[in-house]
PDB file of C-alpha atoms in Angstrom:
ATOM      1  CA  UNK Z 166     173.222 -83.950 -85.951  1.00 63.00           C
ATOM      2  CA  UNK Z 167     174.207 -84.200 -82.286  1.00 81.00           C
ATOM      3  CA  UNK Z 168     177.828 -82.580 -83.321  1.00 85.00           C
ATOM      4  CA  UNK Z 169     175.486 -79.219 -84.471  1.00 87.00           C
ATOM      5  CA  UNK Z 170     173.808 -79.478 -81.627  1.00 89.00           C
ATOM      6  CA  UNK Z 171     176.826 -79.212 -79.611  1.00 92.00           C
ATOM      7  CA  UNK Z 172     178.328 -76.497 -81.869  1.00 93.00           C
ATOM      8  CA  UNK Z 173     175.253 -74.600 -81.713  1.00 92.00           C
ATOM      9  CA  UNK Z 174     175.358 -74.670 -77.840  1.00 92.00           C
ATOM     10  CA  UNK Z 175     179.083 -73.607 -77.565  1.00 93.00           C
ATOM     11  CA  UNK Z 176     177.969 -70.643 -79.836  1.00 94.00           C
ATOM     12  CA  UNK Z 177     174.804 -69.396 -77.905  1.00 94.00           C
ATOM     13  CA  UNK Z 178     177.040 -69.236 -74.968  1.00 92.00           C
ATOM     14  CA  UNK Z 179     179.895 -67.459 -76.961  1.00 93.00           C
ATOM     15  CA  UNK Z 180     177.219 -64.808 -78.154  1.00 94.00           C
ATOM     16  CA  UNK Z 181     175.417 -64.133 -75.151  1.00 91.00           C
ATOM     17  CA  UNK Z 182     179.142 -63.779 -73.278  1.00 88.00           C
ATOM     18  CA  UNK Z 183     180.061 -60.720 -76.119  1.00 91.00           C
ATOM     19  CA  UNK Z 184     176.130 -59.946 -76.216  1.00 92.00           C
ATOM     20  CA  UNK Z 185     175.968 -58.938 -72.100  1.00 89.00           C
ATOM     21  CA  UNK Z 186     179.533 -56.980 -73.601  1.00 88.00           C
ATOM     22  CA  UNK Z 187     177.407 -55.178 -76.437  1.00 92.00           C
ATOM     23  CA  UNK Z 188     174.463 -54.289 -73.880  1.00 92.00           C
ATOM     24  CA  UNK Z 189     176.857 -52.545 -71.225  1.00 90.00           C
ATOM     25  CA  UNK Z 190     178.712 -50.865 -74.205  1.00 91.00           C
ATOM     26  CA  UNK Z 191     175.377 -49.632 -75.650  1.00 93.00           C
ATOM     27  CA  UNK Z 192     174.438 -48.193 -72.076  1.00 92.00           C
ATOM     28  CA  UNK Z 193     178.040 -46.431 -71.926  1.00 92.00           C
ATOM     29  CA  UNK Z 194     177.967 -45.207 -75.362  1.00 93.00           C
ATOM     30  CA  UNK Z 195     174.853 -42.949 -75.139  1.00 93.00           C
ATOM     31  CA  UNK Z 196     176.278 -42.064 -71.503  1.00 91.00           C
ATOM     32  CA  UNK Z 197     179.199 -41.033 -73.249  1.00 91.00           C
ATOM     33  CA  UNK Z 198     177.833 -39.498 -76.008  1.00 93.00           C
ATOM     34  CA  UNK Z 199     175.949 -37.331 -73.639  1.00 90.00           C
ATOM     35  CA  UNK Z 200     178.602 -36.284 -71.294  1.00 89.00           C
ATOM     36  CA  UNK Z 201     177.783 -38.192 -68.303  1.00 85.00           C
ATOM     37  CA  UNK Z 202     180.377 -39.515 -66.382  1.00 87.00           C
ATOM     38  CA  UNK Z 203     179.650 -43.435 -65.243  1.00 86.00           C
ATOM     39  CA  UNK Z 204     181.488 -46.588 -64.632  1.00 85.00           C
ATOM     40  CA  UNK Z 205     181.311 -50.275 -65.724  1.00 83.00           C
ATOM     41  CA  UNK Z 206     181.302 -53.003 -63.056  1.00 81.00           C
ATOM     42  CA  UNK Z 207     182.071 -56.931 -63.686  1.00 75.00           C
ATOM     43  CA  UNK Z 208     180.688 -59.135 -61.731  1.00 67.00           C
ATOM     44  CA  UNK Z 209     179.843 -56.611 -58.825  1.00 64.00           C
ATOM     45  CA  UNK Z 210     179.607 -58.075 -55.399  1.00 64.00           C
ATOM     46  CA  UNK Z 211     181.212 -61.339 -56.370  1.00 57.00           C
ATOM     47  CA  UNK Z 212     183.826 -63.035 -54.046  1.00 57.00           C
ATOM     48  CA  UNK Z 213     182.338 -66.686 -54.953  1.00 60.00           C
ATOM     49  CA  UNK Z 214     184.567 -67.399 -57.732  1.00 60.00           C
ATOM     50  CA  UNK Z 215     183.506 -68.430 -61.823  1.00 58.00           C
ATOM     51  CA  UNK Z 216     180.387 -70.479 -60.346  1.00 57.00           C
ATOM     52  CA  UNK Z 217     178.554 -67.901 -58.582  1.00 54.00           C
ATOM     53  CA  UNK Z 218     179.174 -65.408 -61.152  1.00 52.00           C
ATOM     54  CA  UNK Z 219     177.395 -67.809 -63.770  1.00 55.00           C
ATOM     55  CA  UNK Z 220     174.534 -68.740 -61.131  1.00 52.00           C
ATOM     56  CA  UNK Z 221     173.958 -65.418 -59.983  1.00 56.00           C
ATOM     57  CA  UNK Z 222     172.451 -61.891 -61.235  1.00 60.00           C
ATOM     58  CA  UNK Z 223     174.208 -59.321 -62.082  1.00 65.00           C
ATOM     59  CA  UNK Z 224     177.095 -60.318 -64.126  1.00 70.00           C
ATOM     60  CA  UNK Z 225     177.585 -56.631 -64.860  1.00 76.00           C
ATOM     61  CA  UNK Z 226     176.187 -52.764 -64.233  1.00 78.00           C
ATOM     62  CA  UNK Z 227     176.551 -49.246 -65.419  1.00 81.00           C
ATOM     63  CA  UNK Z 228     176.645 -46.707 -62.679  1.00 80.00           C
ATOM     64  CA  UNK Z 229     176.191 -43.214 -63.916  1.00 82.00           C
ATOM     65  CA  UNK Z 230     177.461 -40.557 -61.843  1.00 81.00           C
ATOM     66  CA  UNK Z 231     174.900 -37.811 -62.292  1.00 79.00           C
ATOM     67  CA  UNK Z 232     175.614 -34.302 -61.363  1.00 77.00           C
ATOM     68  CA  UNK Z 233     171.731 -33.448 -61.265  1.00 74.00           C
ATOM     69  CA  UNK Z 234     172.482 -31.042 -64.472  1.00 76.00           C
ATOM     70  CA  UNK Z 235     171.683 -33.886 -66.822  1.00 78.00           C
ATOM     71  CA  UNK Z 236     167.765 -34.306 -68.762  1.00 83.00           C
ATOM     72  CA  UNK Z 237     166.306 -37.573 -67.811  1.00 84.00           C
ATOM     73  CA  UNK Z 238     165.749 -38.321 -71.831  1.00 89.00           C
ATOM     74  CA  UNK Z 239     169.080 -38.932 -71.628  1.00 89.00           C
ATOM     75  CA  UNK Z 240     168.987 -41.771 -68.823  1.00 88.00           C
ATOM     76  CA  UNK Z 241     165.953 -43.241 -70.343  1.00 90.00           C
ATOM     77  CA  UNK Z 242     167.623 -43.570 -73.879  1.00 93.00           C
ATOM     78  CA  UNK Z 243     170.621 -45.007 -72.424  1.00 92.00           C
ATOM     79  CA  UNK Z 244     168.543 -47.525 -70.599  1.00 91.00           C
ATOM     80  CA  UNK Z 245     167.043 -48.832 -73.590  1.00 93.00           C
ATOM     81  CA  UNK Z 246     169.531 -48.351 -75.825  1.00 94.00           C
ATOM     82  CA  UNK Z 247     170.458 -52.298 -76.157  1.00 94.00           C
ATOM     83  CA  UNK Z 248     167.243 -52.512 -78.024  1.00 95.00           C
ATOM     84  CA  UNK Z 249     169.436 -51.209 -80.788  1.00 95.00           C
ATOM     85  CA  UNK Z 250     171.395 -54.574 -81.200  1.00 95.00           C
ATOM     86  CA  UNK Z 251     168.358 -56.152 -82.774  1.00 94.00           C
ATOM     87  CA  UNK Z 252     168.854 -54.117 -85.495  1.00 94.00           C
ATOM     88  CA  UNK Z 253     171.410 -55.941 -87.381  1.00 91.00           C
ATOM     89  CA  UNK Z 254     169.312 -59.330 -86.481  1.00 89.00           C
ATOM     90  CA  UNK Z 255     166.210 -58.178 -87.763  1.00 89.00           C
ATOM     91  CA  UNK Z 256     168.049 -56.143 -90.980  1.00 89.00           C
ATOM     92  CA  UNK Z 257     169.629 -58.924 -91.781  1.00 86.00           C
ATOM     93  CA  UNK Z 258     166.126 -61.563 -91.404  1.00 82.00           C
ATOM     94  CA  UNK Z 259     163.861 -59.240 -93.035  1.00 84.00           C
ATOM     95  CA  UNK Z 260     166.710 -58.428 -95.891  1.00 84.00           C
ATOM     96  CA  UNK Z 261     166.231 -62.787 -96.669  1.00 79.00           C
ATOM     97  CA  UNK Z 262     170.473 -62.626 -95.893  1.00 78.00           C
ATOM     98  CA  UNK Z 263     169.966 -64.379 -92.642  1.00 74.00           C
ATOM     99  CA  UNK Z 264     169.409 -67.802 -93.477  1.00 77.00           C
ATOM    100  CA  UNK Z 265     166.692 -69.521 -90.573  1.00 74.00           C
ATOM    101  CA  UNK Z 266     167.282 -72.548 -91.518  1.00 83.00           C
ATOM    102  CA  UNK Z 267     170.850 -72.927 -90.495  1.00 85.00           C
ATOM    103  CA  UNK Z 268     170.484 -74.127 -86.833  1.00 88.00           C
ATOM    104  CA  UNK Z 269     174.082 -72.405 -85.943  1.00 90.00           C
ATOM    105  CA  UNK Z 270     172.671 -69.303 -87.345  1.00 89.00           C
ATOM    106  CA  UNK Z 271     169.992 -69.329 -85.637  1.00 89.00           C
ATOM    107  CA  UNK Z 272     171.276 -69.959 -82.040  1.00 91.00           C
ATOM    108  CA  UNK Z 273     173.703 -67.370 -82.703  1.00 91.00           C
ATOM    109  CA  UNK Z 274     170.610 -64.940 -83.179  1.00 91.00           C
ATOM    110  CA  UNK Z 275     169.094 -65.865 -80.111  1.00 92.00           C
ATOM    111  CA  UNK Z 276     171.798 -65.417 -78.375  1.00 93.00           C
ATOM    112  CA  UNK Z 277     171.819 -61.521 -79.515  1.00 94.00           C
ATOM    113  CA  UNK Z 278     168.756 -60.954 -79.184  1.00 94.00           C
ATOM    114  CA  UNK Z 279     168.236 -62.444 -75.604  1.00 93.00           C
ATOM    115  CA  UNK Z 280     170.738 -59.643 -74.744  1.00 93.00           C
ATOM    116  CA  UNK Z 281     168.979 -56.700 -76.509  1.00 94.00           C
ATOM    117  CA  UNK Z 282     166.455 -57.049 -74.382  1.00 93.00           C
ATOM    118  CA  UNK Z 283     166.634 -54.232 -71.753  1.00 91.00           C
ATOM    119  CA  UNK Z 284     166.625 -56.134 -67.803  1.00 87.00           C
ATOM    120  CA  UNK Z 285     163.633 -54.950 -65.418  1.00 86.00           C
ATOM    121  CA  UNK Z 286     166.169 -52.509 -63.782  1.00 85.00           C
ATOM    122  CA  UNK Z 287     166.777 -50.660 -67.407  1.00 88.00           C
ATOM    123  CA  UNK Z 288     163.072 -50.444 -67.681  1.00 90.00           C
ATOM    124  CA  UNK Z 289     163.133 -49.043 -64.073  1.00 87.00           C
ATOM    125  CA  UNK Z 290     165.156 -46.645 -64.907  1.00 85.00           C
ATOM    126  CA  UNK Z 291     163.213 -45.319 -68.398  1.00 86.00           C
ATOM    127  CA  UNK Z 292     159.927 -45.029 -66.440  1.00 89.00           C
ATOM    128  CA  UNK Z 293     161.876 -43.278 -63.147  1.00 85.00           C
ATOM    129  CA  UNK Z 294     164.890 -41.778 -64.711  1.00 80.00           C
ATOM    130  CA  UNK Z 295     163.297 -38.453 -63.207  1.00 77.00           C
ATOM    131  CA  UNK Z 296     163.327 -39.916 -60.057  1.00 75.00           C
ATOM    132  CA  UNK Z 297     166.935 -41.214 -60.154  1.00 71.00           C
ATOM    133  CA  UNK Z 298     168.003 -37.114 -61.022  1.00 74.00           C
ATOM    134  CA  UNK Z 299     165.600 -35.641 -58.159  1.00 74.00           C
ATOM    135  CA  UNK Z 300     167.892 -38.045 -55.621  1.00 69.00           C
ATOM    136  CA  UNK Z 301     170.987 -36.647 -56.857  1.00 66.00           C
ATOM    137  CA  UNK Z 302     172.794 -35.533 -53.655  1.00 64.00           C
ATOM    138  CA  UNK Z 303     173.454 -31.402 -53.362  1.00 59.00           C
ATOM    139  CA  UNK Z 304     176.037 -32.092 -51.332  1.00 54.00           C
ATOM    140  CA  UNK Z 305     178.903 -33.400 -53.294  1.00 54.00           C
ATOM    141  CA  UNK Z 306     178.923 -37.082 -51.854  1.00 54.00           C
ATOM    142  CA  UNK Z 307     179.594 -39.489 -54.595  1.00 52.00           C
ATOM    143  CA  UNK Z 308     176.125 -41.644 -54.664  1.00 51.00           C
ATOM    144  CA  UNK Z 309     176.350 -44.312 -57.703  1.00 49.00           C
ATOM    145  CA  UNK Z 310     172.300 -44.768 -59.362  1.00 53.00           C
ATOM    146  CA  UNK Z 311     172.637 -48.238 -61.273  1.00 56.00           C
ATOM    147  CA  UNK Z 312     170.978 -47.320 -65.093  1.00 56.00           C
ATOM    148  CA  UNK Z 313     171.726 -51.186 -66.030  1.00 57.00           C
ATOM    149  CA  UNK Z 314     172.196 -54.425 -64.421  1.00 58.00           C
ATOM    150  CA  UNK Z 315     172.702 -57.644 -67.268  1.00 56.00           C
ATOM    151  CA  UNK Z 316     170.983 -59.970 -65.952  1.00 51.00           C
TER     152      UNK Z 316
END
């Protein structure tokens, strides 16, 4: 039992490492779907080496680059688009193909689902994505608004 245990540990870590992946992907890929021009930071901030990037918040964030042209739908449906990755999870529970009692099953599950859960900052953004437009500079300096921030 205390060998599963183990396992099951090594792979909640595993799938929340390629989970925080999958969230800043699912930002980028409405971003990108929508024309907006952004970039993907790892570990922003961080001079403190592997333990302060484990210890600390964020491990990574999407900056759009808005040119003030863009609808705010757009910003608030890439800020809650990793809600998308419990898709498969619940497909797959509801379907009877994901078997709950398998405990390494089960903490891989967690593990995805703990990171399709949008962070406070995502939510920020899908209540003030208006906001985060109307600050847009008219002047052409390059201003970065932060849509997502894994936590």
């Amino acid at each position: 039992m205390s060998g599963t245990v183990v396992v099951a540990g090594c792979l909640l870590v595993v799938t929340v490492v390629v989970g925080l992946v999958a969230h800043e992907c699912a930002h980028a890929v409405v971003l990108t779907l929508a024309r907006v021009e952004y970039t993907v930071t790892y570990a922003p901030g961080r001079s403190d080496g592997i333990v302060g990037l484990v210890t600390s918040c964020p491990w990574a964030a999407v900056h759009p680059h808005p040119t003030g042209h863009e609808s705010a739908t757009v910003l608030r449906v890439a800020a809650l688009a990793p809600l998308a990755l419990a898709v498969p999870i619940f497909g797959l529970g509801f379907s009877g193909l994901l078997p709950v009692e398998s405990p390494l099953l089960t903490a891989i599950g967690i593990g995805w689902l703990a990171c399709a859960i949008p962070s406070p900052q995502d939510f920020s953004v899908a209540f003030y994505a208006h906001r985060a437009l109307e600050a847009v500079p008219t002047d052409g300096s390059d201003t970065v608004t932060p849509v997502s921030r894994a936590d």
